[in-house]
CSV table of C-alpha atoms and ligand atoms in Angstrom, one decimal:
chain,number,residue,atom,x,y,z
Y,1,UNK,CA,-33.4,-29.6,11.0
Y,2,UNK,CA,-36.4,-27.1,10.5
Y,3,UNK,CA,-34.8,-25.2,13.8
Y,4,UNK,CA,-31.6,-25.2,12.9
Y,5,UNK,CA,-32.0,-23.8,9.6
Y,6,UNK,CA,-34.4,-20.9,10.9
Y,7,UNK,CA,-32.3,-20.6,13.7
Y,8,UNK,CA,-29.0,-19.9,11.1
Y,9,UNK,CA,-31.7,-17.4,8.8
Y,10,UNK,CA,-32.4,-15.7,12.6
Y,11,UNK,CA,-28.5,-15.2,13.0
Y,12,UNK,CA,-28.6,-13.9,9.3
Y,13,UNK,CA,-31.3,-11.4,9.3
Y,14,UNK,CA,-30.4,-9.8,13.1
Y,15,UNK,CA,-26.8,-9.4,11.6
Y,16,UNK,CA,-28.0,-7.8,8.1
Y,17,UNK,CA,-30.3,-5.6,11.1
Y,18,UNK,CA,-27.0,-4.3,12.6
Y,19,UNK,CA,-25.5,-4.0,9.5
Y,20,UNK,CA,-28.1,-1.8,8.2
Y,21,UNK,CA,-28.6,-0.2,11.2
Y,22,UNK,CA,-25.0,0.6,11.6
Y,23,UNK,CA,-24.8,2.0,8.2
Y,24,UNK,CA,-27.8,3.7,7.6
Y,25,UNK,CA,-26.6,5.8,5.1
Y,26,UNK,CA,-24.2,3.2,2.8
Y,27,UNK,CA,-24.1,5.9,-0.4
Y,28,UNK,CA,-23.0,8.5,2.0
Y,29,UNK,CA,-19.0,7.9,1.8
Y,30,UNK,CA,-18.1,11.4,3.6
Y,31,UNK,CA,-20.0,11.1,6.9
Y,32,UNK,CA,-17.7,13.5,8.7
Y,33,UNK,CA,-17.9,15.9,6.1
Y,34,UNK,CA,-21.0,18.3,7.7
Y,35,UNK,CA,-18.3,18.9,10.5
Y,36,UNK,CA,-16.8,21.1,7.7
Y,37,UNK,CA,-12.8,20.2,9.3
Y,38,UNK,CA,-10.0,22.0,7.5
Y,39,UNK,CA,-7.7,20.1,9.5
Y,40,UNK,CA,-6.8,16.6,11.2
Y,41,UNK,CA,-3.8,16.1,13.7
Y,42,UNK,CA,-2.7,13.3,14.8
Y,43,UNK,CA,-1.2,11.9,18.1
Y,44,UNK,CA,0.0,8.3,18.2
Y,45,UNK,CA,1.5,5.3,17.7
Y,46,UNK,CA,2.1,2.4,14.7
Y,47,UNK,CA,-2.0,2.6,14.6
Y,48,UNK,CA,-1.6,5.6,13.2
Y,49,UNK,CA,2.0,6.3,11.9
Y,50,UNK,CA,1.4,7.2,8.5
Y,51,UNK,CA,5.4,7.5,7.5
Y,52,UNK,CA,7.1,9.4,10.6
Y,53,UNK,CA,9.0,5.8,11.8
Y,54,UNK,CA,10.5,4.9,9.0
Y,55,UNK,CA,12.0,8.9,8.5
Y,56,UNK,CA,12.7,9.5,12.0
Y,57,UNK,CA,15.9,7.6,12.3
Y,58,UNK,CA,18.7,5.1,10.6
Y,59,UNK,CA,16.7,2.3,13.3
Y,60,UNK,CA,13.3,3.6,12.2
Y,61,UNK,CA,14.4,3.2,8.3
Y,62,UNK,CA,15.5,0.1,8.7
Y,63,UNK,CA,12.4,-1.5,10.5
Y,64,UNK,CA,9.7,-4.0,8.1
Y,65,UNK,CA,7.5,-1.1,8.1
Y,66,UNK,CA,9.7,0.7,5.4
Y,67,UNK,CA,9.8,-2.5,3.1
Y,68,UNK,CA,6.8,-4.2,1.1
Y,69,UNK,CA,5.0,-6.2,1.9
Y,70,UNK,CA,3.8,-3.5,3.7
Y,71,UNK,CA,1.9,-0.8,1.8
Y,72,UNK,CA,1.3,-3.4,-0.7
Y,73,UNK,CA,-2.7,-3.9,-0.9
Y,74,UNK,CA,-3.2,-0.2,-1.8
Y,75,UNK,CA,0.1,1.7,-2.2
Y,76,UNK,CA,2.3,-0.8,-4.0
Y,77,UNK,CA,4.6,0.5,-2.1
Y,78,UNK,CA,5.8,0.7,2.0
Y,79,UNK,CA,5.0,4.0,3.3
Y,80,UNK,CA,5.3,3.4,7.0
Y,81,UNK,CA,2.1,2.6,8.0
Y,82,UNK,CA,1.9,-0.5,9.5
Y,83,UNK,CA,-0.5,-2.5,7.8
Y,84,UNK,CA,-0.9,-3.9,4.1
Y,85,UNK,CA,-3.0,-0.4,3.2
Y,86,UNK,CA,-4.6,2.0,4.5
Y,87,UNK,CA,-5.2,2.8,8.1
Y,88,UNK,CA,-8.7,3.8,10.4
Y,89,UNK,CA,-7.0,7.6,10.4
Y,90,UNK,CA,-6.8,7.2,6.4
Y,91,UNK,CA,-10.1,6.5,6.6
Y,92,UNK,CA,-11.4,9.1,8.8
Y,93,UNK,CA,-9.8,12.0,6.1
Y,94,UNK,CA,-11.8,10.2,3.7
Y,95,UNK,CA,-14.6,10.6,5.6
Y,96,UNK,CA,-14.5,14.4,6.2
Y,97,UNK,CA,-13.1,14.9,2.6
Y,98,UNK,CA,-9.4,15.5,3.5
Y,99,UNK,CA,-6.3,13.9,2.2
Y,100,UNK,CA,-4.7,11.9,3.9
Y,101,UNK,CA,-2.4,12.8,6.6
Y,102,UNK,CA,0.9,13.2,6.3
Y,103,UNK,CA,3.9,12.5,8.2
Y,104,UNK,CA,5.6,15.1,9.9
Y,105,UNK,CA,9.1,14.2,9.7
Y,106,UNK,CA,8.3,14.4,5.9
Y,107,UNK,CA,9.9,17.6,5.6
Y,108,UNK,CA,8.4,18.6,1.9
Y,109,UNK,CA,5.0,17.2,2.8
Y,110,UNK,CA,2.1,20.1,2.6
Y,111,UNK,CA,0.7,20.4,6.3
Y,112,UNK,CA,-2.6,22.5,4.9
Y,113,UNK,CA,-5.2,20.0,5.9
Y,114,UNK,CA,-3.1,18.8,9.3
Y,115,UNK,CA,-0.4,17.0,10.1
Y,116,UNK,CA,0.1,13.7,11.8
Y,117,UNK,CA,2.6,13.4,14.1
Y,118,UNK,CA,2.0,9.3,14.9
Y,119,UNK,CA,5.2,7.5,15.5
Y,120,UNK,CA,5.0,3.5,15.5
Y,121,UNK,CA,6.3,1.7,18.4
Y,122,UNK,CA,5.8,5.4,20.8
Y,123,UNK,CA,4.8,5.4,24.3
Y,124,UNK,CA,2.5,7.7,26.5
Y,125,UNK,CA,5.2,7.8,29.1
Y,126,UNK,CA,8.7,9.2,28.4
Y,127,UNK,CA,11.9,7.1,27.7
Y,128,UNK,CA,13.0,8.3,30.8
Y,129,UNK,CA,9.7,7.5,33.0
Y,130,UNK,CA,9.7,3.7,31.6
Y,131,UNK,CA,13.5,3.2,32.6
Y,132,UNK,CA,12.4,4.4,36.1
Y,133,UNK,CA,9.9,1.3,35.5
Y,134,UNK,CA,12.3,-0.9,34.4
Y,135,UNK,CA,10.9,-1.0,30.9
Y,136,UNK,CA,13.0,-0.2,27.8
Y,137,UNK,CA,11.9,1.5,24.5
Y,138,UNK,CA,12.4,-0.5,21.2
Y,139,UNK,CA,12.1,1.7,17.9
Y,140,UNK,CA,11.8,5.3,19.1
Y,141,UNK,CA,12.3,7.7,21.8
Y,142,UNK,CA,9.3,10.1,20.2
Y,143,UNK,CA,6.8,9.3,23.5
Y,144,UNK,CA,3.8,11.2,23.3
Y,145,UNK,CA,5.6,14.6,25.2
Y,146,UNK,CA,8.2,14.4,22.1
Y,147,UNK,CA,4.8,14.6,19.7
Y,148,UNK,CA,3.6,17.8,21.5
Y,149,UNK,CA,6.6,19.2,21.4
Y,150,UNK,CA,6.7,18.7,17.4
Y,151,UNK,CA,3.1,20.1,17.3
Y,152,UNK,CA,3.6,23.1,19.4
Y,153,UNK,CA,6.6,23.3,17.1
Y,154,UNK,CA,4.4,23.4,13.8
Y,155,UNK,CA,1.8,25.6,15.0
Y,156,UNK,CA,4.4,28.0,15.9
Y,157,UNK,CA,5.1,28.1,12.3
Y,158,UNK,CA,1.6,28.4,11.1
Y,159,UNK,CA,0.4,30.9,13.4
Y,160,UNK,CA,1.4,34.6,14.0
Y,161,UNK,CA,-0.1,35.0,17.6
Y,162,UNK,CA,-1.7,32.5,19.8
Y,163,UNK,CA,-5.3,34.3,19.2
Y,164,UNK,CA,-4.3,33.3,15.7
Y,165,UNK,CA,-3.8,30.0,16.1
Y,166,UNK,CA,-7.2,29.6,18.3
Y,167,UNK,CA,-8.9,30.8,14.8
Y,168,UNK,CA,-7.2,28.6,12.6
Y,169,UNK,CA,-7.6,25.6,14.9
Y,170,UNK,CA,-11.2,26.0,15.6
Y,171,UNK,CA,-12.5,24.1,13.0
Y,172,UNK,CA,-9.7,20.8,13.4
Y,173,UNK,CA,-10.2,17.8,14.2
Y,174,UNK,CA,-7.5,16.0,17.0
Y,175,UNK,CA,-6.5,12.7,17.5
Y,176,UNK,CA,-5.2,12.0,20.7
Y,177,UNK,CA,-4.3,8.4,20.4
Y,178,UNK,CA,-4.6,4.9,20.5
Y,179,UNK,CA,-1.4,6.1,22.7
Y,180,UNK,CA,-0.4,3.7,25.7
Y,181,UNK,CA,-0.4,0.0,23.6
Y,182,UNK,CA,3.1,0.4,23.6
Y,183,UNK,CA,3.9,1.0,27.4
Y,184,UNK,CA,2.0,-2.2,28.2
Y,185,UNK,CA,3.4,-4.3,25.3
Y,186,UNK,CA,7.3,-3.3,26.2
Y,187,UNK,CA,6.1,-4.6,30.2
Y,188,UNK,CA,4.5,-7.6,29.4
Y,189,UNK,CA,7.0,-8.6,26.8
Y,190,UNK,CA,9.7,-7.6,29.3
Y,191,UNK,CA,8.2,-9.8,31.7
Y,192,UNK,CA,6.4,-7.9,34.2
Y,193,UNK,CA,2.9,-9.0,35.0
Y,194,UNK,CA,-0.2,-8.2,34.7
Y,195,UNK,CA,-0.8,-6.9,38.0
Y,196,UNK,CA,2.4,-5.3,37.9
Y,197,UNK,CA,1.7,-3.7,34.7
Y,198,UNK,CA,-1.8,-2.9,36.4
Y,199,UNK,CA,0.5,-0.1,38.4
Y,200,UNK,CA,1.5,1.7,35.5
Y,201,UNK,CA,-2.2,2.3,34.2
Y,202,UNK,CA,-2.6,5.7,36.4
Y,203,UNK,CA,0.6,7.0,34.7
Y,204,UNK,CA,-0.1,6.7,31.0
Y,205,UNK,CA,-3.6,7.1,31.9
Y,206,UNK,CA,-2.3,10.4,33.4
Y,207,UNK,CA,0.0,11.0,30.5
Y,208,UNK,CA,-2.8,10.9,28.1
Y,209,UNK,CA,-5.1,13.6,30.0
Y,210,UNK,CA,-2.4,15.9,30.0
Y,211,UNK,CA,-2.0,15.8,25.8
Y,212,UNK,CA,-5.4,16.8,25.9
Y,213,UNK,CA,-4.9,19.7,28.0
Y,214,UNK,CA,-1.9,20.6,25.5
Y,215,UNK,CA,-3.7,20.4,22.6
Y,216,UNK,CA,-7.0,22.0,24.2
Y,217,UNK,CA,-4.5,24.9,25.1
Y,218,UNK,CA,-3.3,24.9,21.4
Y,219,UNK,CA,-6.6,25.5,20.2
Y,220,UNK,CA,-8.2,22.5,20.0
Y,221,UNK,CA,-11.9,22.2,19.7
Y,222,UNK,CA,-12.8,18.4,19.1
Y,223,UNK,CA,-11.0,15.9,20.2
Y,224,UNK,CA,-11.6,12.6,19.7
Y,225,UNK,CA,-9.4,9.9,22.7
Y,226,UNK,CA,-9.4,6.5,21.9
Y,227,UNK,CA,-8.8,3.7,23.8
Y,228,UNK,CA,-6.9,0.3,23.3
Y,229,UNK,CA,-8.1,-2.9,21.6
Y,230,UNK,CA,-9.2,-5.9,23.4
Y,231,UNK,CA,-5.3,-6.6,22.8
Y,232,UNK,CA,-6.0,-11.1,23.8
Y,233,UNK,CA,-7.4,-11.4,20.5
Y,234,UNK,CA,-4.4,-10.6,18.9
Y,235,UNK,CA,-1.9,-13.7,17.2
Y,236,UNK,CA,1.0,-11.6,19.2
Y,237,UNK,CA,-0.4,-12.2,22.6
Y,238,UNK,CA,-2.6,-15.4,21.8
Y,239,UNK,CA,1.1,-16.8,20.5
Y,240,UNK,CA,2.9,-15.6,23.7
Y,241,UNK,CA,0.6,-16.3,26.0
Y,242,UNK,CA,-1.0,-19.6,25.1
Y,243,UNK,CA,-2.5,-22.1,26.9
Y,244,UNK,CA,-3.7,-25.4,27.5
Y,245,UNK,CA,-6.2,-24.2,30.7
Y,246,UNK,CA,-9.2,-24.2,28.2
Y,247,UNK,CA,-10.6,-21.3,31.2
Y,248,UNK,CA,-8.2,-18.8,30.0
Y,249,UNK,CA,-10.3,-18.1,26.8
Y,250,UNK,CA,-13.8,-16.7,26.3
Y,251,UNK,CA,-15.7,-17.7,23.6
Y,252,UNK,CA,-14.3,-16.1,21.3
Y,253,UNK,CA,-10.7,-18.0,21.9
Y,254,UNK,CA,-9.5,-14.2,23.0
Y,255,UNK,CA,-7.1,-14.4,26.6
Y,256,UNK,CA,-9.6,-13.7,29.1
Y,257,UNK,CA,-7.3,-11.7,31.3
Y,258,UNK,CA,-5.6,-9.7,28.9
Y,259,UNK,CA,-9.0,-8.0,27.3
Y,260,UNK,CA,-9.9,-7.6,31.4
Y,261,UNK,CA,-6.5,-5.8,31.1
Y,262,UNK,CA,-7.4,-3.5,28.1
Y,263,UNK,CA,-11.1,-2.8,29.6
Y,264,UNK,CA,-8.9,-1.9,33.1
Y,265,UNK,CA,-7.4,1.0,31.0
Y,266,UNK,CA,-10.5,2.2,29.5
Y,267,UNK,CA,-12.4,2.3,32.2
Y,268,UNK,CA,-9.6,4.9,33.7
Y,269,UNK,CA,-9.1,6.5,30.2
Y,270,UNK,CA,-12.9,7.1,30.0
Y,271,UNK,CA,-12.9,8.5,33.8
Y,272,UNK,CA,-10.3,10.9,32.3
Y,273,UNK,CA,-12.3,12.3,30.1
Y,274,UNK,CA,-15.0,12.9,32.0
Y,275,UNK,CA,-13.3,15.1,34.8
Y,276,UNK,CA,-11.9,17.0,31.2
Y,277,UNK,CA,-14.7,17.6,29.9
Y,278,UNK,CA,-16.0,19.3,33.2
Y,279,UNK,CA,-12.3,21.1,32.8
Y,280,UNK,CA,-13.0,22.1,29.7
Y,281,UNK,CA,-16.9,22.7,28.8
Y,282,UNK,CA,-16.5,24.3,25.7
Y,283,UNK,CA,-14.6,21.7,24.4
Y,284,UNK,CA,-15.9,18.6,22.6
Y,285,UNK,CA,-13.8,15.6,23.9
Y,286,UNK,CA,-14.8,12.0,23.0
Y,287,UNK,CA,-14.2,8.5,23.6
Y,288,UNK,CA,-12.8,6.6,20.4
Y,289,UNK,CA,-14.1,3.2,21.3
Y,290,UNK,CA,-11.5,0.8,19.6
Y,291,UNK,CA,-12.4,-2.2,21.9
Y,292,UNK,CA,-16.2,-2.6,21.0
Y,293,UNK,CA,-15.4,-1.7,17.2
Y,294,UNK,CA,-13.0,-4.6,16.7
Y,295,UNK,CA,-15.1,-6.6,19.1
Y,296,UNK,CA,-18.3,-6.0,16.7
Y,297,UNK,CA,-15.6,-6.9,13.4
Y,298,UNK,CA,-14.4,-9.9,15.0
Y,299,UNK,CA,-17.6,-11.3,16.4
Y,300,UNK,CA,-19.7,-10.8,12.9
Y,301,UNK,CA,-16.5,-11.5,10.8
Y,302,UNK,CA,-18.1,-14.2,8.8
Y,303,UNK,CA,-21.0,-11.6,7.5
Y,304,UNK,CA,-18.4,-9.0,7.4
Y,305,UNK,CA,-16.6,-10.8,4.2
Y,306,UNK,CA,-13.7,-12.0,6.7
Y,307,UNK,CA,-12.1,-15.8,6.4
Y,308,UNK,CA,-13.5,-17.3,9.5
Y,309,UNK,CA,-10.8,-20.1,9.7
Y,310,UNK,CA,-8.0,-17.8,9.7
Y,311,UNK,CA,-9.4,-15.2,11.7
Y,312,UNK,CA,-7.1,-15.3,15.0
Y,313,UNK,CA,-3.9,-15.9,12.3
Y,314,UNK,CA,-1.6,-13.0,11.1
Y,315,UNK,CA,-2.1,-12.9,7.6
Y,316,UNK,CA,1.4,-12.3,6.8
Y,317,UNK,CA,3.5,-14.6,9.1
Y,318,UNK,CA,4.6,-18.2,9.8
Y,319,UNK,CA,4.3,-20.8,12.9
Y,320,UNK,CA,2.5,-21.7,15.1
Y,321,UNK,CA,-1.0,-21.9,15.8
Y,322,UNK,CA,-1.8,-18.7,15.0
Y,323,UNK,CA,1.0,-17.4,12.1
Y,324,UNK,CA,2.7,-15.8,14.0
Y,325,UNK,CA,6.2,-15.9,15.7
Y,326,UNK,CA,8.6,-12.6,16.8
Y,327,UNK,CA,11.4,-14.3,15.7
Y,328,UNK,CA,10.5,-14.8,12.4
Y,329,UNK,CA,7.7,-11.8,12.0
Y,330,UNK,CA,6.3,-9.9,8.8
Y,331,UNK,CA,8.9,-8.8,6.5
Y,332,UNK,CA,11.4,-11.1,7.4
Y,333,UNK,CA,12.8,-13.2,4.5
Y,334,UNK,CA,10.8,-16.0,3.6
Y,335,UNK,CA,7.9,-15.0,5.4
Y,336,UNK,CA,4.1,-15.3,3.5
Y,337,UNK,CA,1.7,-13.2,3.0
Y,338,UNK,CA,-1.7,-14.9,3.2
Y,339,UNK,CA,-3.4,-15.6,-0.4
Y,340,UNK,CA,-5.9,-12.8,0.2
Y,341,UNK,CA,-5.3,-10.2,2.7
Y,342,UNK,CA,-8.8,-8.7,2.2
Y,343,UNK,CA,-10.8,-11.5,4.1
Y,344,UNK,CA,-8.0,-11.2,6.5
Y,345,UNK,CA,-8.5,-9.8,9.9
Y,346,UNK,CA,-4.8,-9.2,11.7
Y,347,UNK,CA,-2.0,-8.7,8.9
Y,348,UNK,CA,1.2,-9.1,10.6
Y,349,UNK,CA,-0.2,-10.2,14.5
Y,350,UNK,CA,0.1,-7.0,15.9
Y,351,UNK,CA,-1.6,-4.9,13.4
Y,352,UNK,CA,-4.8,-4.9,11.2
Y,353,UNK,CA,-5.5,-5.1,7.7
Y,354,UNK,CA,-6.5,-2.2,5.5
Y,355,UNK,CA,-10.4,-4.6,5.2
Y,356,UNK,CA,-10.5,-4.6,9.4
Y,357,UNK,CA,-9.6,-1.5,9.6
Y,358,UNK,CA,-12.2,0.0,7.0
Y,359,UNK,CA,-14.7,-1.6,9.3
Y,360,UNK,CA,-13.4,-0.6,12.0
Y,361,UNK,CA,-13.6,3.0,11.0
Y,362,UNK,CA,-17.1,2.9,9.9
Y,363,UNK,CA,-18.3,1.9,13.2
Y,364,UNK,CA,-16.4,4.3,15.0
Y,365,UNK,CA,-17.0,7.0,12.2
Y,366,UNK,CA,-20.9,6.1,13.0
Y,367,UNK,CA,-20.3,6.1,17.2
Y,368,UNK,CA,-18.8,9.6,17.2
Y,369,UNK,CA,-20.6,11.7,14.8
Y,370,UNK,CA,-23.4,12.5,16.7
Y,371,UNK,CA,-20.8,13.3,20.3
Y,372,UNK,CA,-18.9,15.3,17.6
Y,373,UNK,CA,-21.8,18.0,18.2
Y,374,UNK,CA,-21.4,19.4,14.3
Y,375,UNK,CA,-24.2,20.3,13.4
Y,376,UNK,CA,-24.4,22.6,16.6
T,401,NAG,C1,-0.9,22.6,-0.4
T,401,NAG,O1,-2.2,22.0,-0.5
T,401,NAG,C2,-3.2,23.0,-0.6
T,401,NAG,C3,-4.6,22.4,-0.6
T,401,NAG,O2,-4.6,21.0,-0.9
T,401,NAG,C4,-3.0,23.8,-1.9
T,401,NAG,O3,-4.0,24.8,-2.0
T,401,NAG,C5,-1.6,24.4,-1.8
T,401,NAG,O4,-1.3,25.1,-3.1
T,401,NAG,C6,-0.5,23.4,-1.6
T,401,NAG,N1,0.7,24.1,-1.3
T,401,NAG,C7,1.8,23.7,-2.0
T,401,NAG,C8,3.1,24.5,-1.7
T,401,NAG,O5,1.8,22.9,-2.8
T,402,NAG,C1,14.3,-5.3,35.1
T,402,NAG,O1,13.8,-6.0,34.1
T,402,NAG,C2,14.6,-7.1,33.7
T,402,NAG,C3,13.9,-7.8,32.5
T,402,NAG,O2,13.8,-6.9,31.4
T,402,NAG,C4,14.7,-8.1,34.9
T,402,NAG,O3,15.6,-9.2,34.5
T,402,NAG,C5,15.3,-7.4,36.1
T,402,NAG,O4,15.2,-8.2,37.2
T,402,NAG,C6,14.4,-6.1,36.4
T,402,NAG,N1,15.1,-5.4,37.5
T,402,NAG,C7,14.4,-4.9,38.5
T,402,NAG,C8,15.1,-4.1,39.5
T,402,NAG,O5,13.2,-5.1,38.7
T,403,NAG,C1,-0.1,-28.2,26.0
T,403,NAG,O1,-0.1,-29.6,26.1
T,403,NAG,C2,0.7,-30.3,25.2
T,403,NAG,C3,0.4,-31.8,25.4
T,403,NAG,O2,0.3,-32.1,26.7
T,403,NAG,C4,2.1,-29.9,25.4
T,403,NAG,O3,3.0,-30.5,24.4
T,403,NAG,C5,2.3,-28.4,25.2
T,403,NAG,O4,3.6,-28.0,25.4
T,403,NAG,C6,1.3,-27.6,26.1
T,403,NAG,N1,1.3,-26.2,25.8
T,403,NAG,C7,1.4,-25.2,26.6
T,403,NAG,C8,1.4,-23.8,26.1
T,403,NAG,O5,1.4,-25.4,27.8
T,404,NAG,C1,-10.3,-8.6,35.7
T,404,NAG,O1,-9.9,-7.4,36.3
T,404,NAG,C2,-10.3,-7.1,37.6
T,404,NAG,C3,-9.7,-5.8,38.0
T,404,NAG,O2,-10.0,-4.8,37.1
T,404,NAG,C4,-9.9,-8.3,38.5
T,404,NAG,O3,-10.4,-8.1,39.8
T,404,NAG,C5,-10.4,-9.6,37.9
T,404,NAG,O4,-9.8,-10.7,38.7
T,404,NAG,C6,-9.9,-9.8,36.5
T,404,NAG,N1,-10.4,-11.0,35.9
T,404,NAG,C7,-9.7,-11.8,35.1
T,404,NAG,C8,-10.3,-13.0,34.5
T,404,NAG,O5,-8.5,-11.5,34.8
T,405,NAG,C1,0.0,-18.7,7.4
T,405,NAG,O1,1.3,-18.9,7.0
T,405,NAG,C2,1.5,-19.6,5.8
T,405,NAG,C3,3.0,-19.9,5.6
T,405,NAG,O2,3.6,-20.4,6.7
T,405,NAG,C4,0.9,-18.9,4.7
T,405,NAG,O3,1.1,-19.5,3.4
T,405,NAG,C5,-0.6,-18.8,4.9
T,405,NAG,O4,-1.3,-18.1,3.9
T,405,NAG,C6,-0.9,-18.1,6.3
T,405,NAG,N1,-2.3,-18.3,6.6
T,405,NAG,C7,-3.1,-17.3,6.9
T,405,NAG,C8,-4.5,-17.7,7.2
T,405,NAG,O5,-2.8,-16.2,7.1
């Protein structure tokens, strides 16, 4: 009894340490603010789509995203981001004192503080390159290349000459990614396996490392890259993929050989930045690591404020084991939304809630300050 009970008041105490440890400054809400950014642009996908989607096209406007319940939490209202509030790039403005981004295709949005240029459901690899895969596109045909394109496009019309632009880029902050998710979702969900999918790692990986030579070539300074999530925790893929071979799972009922398949890519995504940065040395390019910062939310959710019972289950959704089914998915008629979405970790199965994402930020915010090289 006596061990058991010190044993639980261990677990407490070393999980206040990393708390503390990982926030050693709580009253300091603008971290990233000493890297003095006048600018953030963003590169992406529905992690960071902060409205482009739903404006891009008649199919983009009519996806969930452009209807409440999402946006509700903090908007009252859908923007486009995919998630009940505010996403880790929403954060990340807060954090160096910006506002928040906003979406390119909003046409009578003010650009001075950056632009993102994010679409949800995107792909590192061109429409054109998956078809030669056999993998189709769902939402959007706005692939990472299409994104650069818009960017080059933008700066064009904020700069005079290209020595212009390296001045007035010098001091933003790039977001090249989470990018790739997509590719691999479309494959697996189209069948192909993992090993199969396994083949297409060089290529986005490839694709990825060439954005960063665009932007670098733009003007940028500091980028930050980020890498995918350890996607077998996630209702989508625990739903699709479920099991009764127990061996499948870790301990943390995440697929086994799906977070093998995320590490797989960030092992190659990490090698990619290392031969840029010997490309590039006066550049500051750094790993966003999304994997280990949703692996430290979901293995302390409990102390984090998070419902533990519910913490593999879409909070908006219905069926199944883990709330969650694609044919009947957030947004849909009839289809809840969980009592309180701010102990909830995933909000519709594929994406997280504004509370995971806050988190999730903070750790990251904590992890790349000091490769930022600000105060240099
Ligand atoms: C855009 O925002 C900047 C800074 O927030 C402000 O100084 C500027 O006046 C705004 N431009 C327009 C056209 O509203
Ligand atoms: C292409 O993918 C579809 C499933 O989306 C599959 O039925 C078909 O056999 C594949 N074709 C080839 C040539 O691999
Ligand atoms: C797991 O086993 C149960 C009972 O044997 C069966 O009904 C179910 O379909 C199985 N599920 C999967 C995903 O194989
Ligand atoms: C994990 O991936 C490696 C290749 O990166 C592979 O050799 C290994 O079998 C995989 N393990 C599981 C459990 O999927
Ligand atoms: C799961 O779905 C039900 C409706 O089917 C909903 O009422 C409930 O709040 C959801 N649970 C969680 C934990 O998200």
């Amino acid at each position: 009894m006596a061990a058991t009970t010190r044993r639980v008041l261990s677990l407490v105490l070393l999980s206040l340490t990393f708390f503390l440890l990982l926030h050693p400054c709580p009253t300091d809400s603008n971290p990233l603010k000493i890297c003095n950014f006048d600018e953030i642009y963003q590169l992406g996908d529905s992690i960071s789509d902060t409205g482009n989607l739903i404006r891009e096209t008649p199919i983009g406007a009519a996806t969930a995203f452009a209807k409440l319940p999402y946006g509700e939490t903090y908007f009252n209202k859908a923007t486009g981001r995919c998630s009940n509030g505010l996403l880790m790039i929403d954060y990340f403005a807060l954090a160096a004192g910006l506002p928040f981004l906003n979406p390119y295709k909003n046409n009578d949005a003010n650009f001075t503080h950056g632009a993102n240029f994010a679409v949800a459901g995107s792909t590192a690899l061109s429409v054109e390159d998956l078809a030669g895969k056999n993998i189709s596109t769902v939402v959007t045909g706005s692939s990472l290349s299409v994104q650069l394109d818009w960017m080059f496009t933008h700066f064009n019309s904020i700069c005079h000459t290209e020595r212009d632009c390296i001045e007035k880029l010098r001091n933003s902050l790039f977001m090249v990614g989470e990018i790739g998710g997509n590719d691999y979702n479309y494959a697996l969900f189209q069948g192909k396996t993992i090993e199969e999918v396994q083949n297409i790692v060089p290529d986005v990986v490839r694709a990825i490392k060439e954005a960063v030579r665009r932007v670098i070539n733009y003007g940028a300074v500091r980028v930050v890259v980020p890498g995918n999530f350890p996607i077998g925790c996630m209702p989508i893929y625990l739903t699709a993929f479920q099991t009764n071979n127990s061996a499948a799972y870790d301990e943390y009922h995440c697929l086994k050989h799906l977070n093998n398949f995320s590490i797989y890519h960030n092992d190659q995504l990490k090698q990619a930045i290392e031969e840029l940065k010997r490309e590039y040395p006066s550049a500051v390019i750094v790993y966003g690591d999304y994997y280990n910062a949703f692996e430290w939310l979901f293995r302390r959710a409990p102390h984090l404020g998070f419902d533990v019972e519910s913490a593999q289950k879409a909070c908006c959704g219905t069926g199944g084991d883990y709330n969650f089914s694609l044919a009947k998915m957030c947004g849909a008629p009839g289809v809840p939304v969980c009592p309180n979405p701010n102990q909830a970790i995933s909000w519709d199965g594929v994406h997280l809630t504004e509370a995971a994402y806050k988190i999730m930020s903070g750790w990251l915010i904590h992890d790349i300050l000091p490769k930022l090289q600000c105060s240099v």
